[in-house]
Amino acid sequence: MNSDRRKRLSLLAERLTDVRSFLEDLRNEEEVALENMPESLQQGDRAQAMAERVGELDEALNQLDDVISCVEGCAA
């Protein structure tokens, strides 16, 4: 791979890392909101949906980590 394509892949990896950071912030905000819910609401449908979203965001973060790793490997 030539240096131009490697440079573009490195830039892409940086952008993906920024996206990952943004996604992680959203995931953490959702988890904090869930944890700060009154106990009386923590067993309800809304809390369950929030917990599912946190889990889905965790999965998205894991998948994004794999993509970033792959892109970084291609840029090396």
Short mmCIF file of N, CA, C and O in Angstrom, two decimals:
data_model
loop_
_atom_site.label_atom_id
_atom_site.label_comp_id
_atom_site.label_asym_id
_atom_site.label_seq_id
_atom_site.Cartn_x
_atom_site.Cartn_y
_atom_site.Cartn_z
N MET A 1 0.85 -1.17 0.00
CA MET A 1 0.00 0.00 0.00
C MET A 1 0.90 1.24 0.00
O MET A 1 1.88 1.28 0.74
N ASN A 2 0.52 2.21 -0.81
CA ASN A 2 1.35 3.40 -0.86
C ASN A 2 1.10 4.32 0.34
O ASN A 2 0.14 4.14 1.09
N SER A 3 1.97 5.29 0.48
CA SER A 3 1.92 6.16 1.67
C SER A 3 0.65 7.00 1.71
O SER A 3 0.13 7.29 2.80
N ASP A 4 0.12 7.40 0.55
CA ASP A 4 -1.12 8.19 0.53
C ASP A 4 -2.28 7.39 1.10
O ASP A 4 -3.05 7.89 1.93
N ARG A 5 -2.43 6.15 0.68
CA ARG A 5 -3.53 5.32 1.19
C ARG A 5 -3.34 5.02 2.67
O ARG A 5 -4.30 5.02 3.44
N ARG A 6 -2.10 4.77 3.09
CA ARG A 6 -1.85 4.54 4.52
C ARG A 6 -2.20 5.77 5.34
O ARG A 6 -2.79 5.68 6.42
N LYS A 7 -1.87 6.94 4.82
CA LYS A 7 -2.18 8.20 5.51
C LYS A 7 -3.69 8.37 5.62
O LYS A 7 -4.21 8.76 6.68
N ARG A 8 -4.42 8.07 4.53
CA ARG A 8 -5.89 8.18 4.57
C ARG A 8 -6.50 7.18 5.55
O ARG A 8 -7.46 7.50 6.26
N LEU A 9 -5.93 5.99 5.62
CA LEU A 9 -6.42 5.00 6.60
C LEU A 9 -6.14 5.47 8.02
O LEU A 9 -6.97 5.29 8.91
N SER A 10 -5.00 6.08 8.24
CA SER A 10 -4.68 6.62 9.57
C SER A 10 -5.67 7.71 9.95
O SER A 10 -6.13 7.77 11.10
N LEU A 11 -6.00 8.57 8.99
CA LEU A 11 -6.99 9.62 9.25
C LEU A 11 -8.36 9.01 9.56
O LEU A 11 -9.05 9.46 10.48
N LEU A 12 -8.71 7.99 8.82
CA LEU A 12 -9.97 7.30 9.08
C LEU A 12 -9.99 6.70 10.48
O LEU A 12 -10.98 6.81 11.21
N ALA A 13 -8.89 6.08 10.89
CA ALA A 13 -8.80 5.50 12.23
C ALA A 13 -8.98 6.59 13.30
O ALA A 13 -9.66 6.37 14.31
N GLU A 14 -8.41 7.75 13.07
CA GLU A 14 -8.58 8.86 14.01
C GLU A 14 -10.04 9.29 14.10
O GLU A 14 -10.57 9.52 15.18
N ARG A 15 -10.69 9.39 12.96
CA ARG A 15 -12.11 9.79 12.94
C ARG A 15 -12.98 8.74 13.62
O ARG A 15 -13.91 9.08 14.36
N LEU A 16 -12.68 7.49 13.36
CA LEU A 16 -13.44 6.42 14.02
C LEU A 16 -13.23 6.45 15.53
O LEU A 16 -14.16 6.19 16.30
N THR A 17 -12.03 6.78 15.95
CA THR A 17 -11.75 6.89 17.38
C THR A 17 -12.55 8.03 18.00
O THR A 17 -13.07 7.90 19.12
N ASP A 18 -12.68 9.13 17.26
CA ASP A 18 -13.52 10.24 17.74
C ASP A 18 -14.98 9.81 17.85
O ASP A 18 -15.67 10.15 18.83
N VAL A 19 -15.46 9.08 16.85
CA VAL A 19 -16.84 8.57 16.88
C VAL A 19 -17.02 7.64 18.07
O VAL A 19 -18.02 7.70 18.78
N ARG A 20 -16.01 6.80 18.32
CA ARG A 20 -16.08 5.86 19.44
C ARG A 20 -16.19 6.62 20.75
O ARG A 20 -16.96 6.27 21.64
N SER A 21 -15.41 7.68 20.89
CA SER A 21 -15.44 8.48 22.11
C SER A 21 -16.82 9.12 22.32
O SER A 21 -17.36 9.11 23.42
N PHE A 22 -17.40 9.63 21.24
CA PHE A 22 -18.73 10.22 21.29
C PHE A 22 -19.77 9.17 21.70
O PHE A 22 -20.61 9.41 22.56
N LEU A 23 -19.68 8.00 21.10
CA LEU A 23 -20.60 6.91 21.41
C LEU A 23 -20.44 6.46 22.86
O LEU A 23 -21.44 6.20 23.56
N GLU A 24 -19.21 6.39 23.33
CA GLU A 24 -18.97 5.98 24.71
C GLU A 24 -19.54 7.00 25.69
O GLU A 24 -20.11 6.63 26.72
N ASP A 25 -19.44 8.28 25.36
CA ASP A 25 -20.03 9.32 26.21
C ASP A 25 -21.54 9.14 26.31
O ASP A 25 -22.12 9.24 27.41
N LEU A 26 -22.19 8.87 25.17
CA LEU A 26 -23.64 8.65 25.18
C LEU A 26 -24.01 7.43 25.99
O LEU A 26 -24.98 7.45 26.76
N ARG A 27 -23.23 6.36 25.85
CA ARG A 27 -23.48 5.14 26.60
C ARG A 27 -23.36 5.40 28.10
O ARG A 27 -24.19 4.98 28.89
N ASN A 28 -22.33 6.15 28.49
CA ASN A 28 -22.13 6.46 29.90
C ASN A 28 -23.25 7.35 30.46
O ASN A 28 -23.69 7.15 31.58
N GLU A 29 -23.70 8.30 29.65
CA GLU A 29 -24.81 9.15 30.08
C GLU A 29 -26.08 8.33 30.31
O GLU A 29 -26.81 8.56 31.28
N GLU A 30 -26.33 7.39 29.41
CA GLU A 30 -27.52 6.53 29.56
C GLU A 30 -27.41 5.67 30.82
O GLU A 30 -28.37 5.50 31.57
N GLU A 31 -26.21 5.15 31.09
CA GLU A 31 -26.02 4.34 32.29
C GLU A 31 -26.19 5.16 33.56
O GLU A 31 -26.83 4.72 34.51
N VAL A 32 -25.66 6.38 33.57
CA VAL A 32 -25.81 7.25 34.73
C VAL A 32 -27.29 7.58 34.95
O VAL A 32 -27.79 7.57 36.08
N ALA A 33 -27.99 7.88 33.86
CA ALA A 33 -29.43 8.17 33.97
C ALA A 33 -30.18 6.97 34.55
O ALA A 33 -31.06 7.14 35.41
N LEU A 34 -29.81 5.79 34.11
CA LEU A 34 -30.44 4.57 34.64
C LEU A 34 -30.14 4.40 36.12
O LEU A 34 -31.03 4.12 36.92
N GLU A 35 -28.89 4.59 36.49
CA GLU A 35 -28.49 4.42 37.89
C GLU A 35 -29.12 5.47 38.81
O GLU A 35 -29.33 5.21 40.00
N ASN A 36 -29.44 6.64 38.26
CA ASN A 36 -30.01 7.71 39.06
C ASN A 36 -31.53 7.70 39.09
O ASN A 36 -32.14 8.58 39.70
N MET A 37 -32.13 6.72 38.45
CA MET A 37 -33.59 6.58 38.48
C MET A 37 -34.02 6.24 39.90
O MET A 37 -33.33 5.49 40.59
N PRO A 38 -35.15 6.75 40.30
CA PRO A 38 -35.68 6.34 41.60
C PRO A 38 -35.88 4.82 41.65
O PRO A 38 -36.21 4.20 40.63
N GLU A 39 -35.65 4.25 42.81
CA GLU A 39 -35.77 2.79 42.95
C GLU A 39 -37.13 2.28 42.50
O GLU A 39 -37.23 1.19 41.94
N SER A 40 -38.15 3.07 42.74
CA SER A 40 -39.50 2.63 42.38
C SER A 40 -39.67 2.47 40.87
O SER A 40 -40.55 1.75 40.42
N LEU A 41 -38.82 3.11 40.08
CA LEU A 41 -38.92 3.03 38.63
C LEU A 41 -37.89 2.08 38.01
O LEU A 41 -37.98 1.76 36.83
N GLN A 42 -36.94 1.62 38.80
CA GLN A 42 -35.85 0.82 38.26
C GLN A 42 -36.27 -0.58 37.80
O GLN A 42 -35.50 -1.24 37.11
N GLN A 43 -37.43 -1.01 38.15
CA GLN A 43 -37.91 -2.32 37.71
C GLN A 43 -38.93 -2.22 36.59
O GLN A 43 -39.45 -3.23 36.12
N GLY A 44 -39.19 -0.99 36.15
CA GLY A 44 -40.21 -0.78 35.12
C GLY A 44 -39.71 -0.97 33.71
O GLY A 44 -38.53 -1.25 33.45
N ASP A 45 -40.65 -0.82 32.78
CA ASP A 45 -40.35 -1.00 31.35
C ASP A 45 -39.32 0.00 30.84
O ASP A 45 -38.45 -0.35 30.04
N ARG A 46 -39.44 1.24 31.31
CA ARG A 46 -38.50 2.25 30.85
C ARG A 46 -37.07 1.92 31.29
O ARG A 46 -36.13 2.03 30.50
N ALA A 47 -36.91 1.50 32.53
CA ALA A 47 -35.58 1.14 33.02
C ALA A 47 -35.04 -0.08 32.26
O ALA A 47 -33.85 -0.12 31.93
N GLN A 48 -35.90 -1.03 31.98
CA GLN A 48 -35.47 -2.20 31.23
C GLN A 48 -35.02 -1.80 29.82
O GLN A 48 -34.00 -2.28 29.33
N ALA A 49 -35.75 -0.89 29.19
CA ALA A 49 -35.38 -0.43 27.86
C ALA A 49 -34.05 0.33 27.90
O ALA A 49 -33.20 0.17 27.01
N MET A 50 -33.85 1.11 28.94
CA MET A 50 -32.59 1.84 29.09
C MET A 50 -31.43 0.87 29.27
O MET A 50 -30.36 1.05 28.69
N ALA A 51 -31.63 -0.16 30.07
CA ALA A 51 -30.58 -1.17 30.30
C ALA A 51 -30.26 -1.89 28.99
O ALA A 51 -29.09 -2.18 28.71
N GLU A 52 -31.27 -2.18 28.20
CA GLU A 52 -31.04 -2.82 26.91
C GLU A 52 -30.24 -1.90 25.98
O GLU A 52 -29.35 -2.37 25.26
N ARG A 53 -30.56 -0.61 26.00
CA ARG A 53 -29.81 0.34 25.17
C ARG A 53 -28.35 0.40 25.60
O ARG A 53 -27.45 0.45 24.76
N VAL A 54 -28.10 0.38 26.91
CA VAL A 54 -26.72 0.37 27.40
C VAL A 54 -25.99 -0.87 26.88
O VAL A 54 -24.86 -0.78 26.39
N GLY A 55 -26.64 -2.00 26.92
CA GLY A 55 -26.05 -3.23 26.41
C GLY A 55 -25.80 -3.17 24.91
O GLY A 55 -24.75 -3.61 24.43
N GLU A 56 -26.74 -2.60 24.17
CA GLU A 56 -26.57 -2.45 22.73
C GLU A 56 -25.43 -1.50 22.40
O GLU A 56 -24.65 -1.73 21.47
N LEU A 57 -25.32 -0.43 23.18
CA LEU A 57 -24.22 0.51 22.96
C LEU A 57 -22.88 -0.13 23.31
O LEU A 57 -21.87 0.13 22.63
N ASP A 58 -22.86 -0.97 24.33
CA ASP A 58 -21.64 -1.73 24.65
C ASP A 58 -21.23 -2.60 23.47
O ASP A 58 -20.05 -2.66 23.10
N GLU A 59 -22.20 -3.26 22.87
CA GLU A 59 -21.92 -4.11 21.71
C GLU A 59 -21.41 -3.27 20.54
O GLU A 59 -20.46 -3.66 19.85
N ALA A 60 -22.01 -2.12 20.32
CA ALA A 60 -21.57 -1.24 19.24
C ALA A 60 -20.13 -0.78 19.49
O ALA A 60 -19.32 -0.72 18.56
N LEU A 61 -19.81 -0.47 20.74
CA LEU A 61 -18.45 -0.06 21.08
C LEU A 61 -17.45 -1.19 20.81
O LEU A 61 -16.37 -0.95 20.26
N ASN A 62 -17.84 -2.40 21.17
CA ASN A 62 -16.95 -3.55 20.91
C ASN A 62 -16.72 -3.75 19.42
O ASN A 62 -15.59 -4.01 18.99
N GLN A 63 -17.78 -3.63 18.65
CA GLN A 63 -17.65 -3.80 17.21
C GLN A 63 -16.82 -2.67 16.60
O GLN A 63 -15.99 -2.90 15.71
N LEU A 64 -17.01 -1.47 17.10
CA LEU A 64 -16.24 -0.34 16.61
C LEU A 64 -14.76 -0.50 16.96
O LEU A 64 -13.89 -0.16 16.16
N ASP A 65 -14.48 -1.04 18.14
CA ASP A 65 -13.08 -1.33 18.51
C ASP A 65 -12.44 -2.27 17.49
O ASP A 65 -11.29 -2.08 17.09
N ASP A 66 -13.19 -3.28 17.06
CA ASP A 66 -12.69 -4.22 16.07
C ASP A 66 -12.40 -3.53 14.74
O ASP A 66 -11.38 -3.78 14.09
N VAL A 67 -13.31 -2.64 14.33
CA VAL A 67 -13.13 -1.92 13.07
C VAL A 67 -11.90 -1.02 13.16
O VAL A 67 -11.08 -0.99 12.24
N ILE A 68 -11.78 -0.30 14.26
CA ILE A 68 -10.63 0.60 14.44
C ILE A 68 -9.34 -0.19 14.40
O ILE A 68 -8.37 0.20 13.73
N SER A 69 -9.31 -1.31 15.09
CA SER A 69 -8.12 -2.15 15.10
C SER A 69 -7.76 -2.62 13.70
O SER A 69 -6.59 -2.62 13.30
N CYS A 70 -8.75 -3.02 12.94
CA CYS A 70 -8.53 -3.50 11.57
C CYS A 70 -7.97 -2.38 10.70
O CYS A 70 -7.02 -2.56 9.95
N VAL A 71 -8.58 -1.20 10.79
CA VAL A 71 -8.14 -0.06 9.98
C VAL A 71 -6.73 0.33 10.36
O VAL A 71 -5.89 0.59 9.49
N GLU A 72 -6.44 0.36 11.66
CA GLU A 72 -5.09 0.69 12.10
C GLU A 72 -4.08 -0.34 11.60
O GLU A 72 -2.96 0.02 11.20
N GLY A 73 -4.47 -1.60 11.60
CA GLY A 73 -3.59 -2.64 11.11
C GLY A 73 -3.31 -2.48 9.62
O GLY A 73 -2.18 -2.70 9.16
N CYS A 74 -4.31 -2.07 8.86
CA CYS A 74 -4.11 -1.86 7.43
C CYS A 74 -3.23 -0.65 7.16
O CYS A 74 -2.53 -0.60 6.16
N ALA A 75 -3.26 0.33 8.08
CA ALA A 75 -2.48 1.55 7.88
C ALA A 75 -1.03 1.38 8.29
O ALA A 75 -0.19 2.20 7.95
N ALA A 76 -0.73 0.28 8.99
CA ALA A 76 0.63 0.10 9.48
C ALA A 76 1.58 -0.33 8.39
O ALA A 76 1.24 -0.85 7.38
#
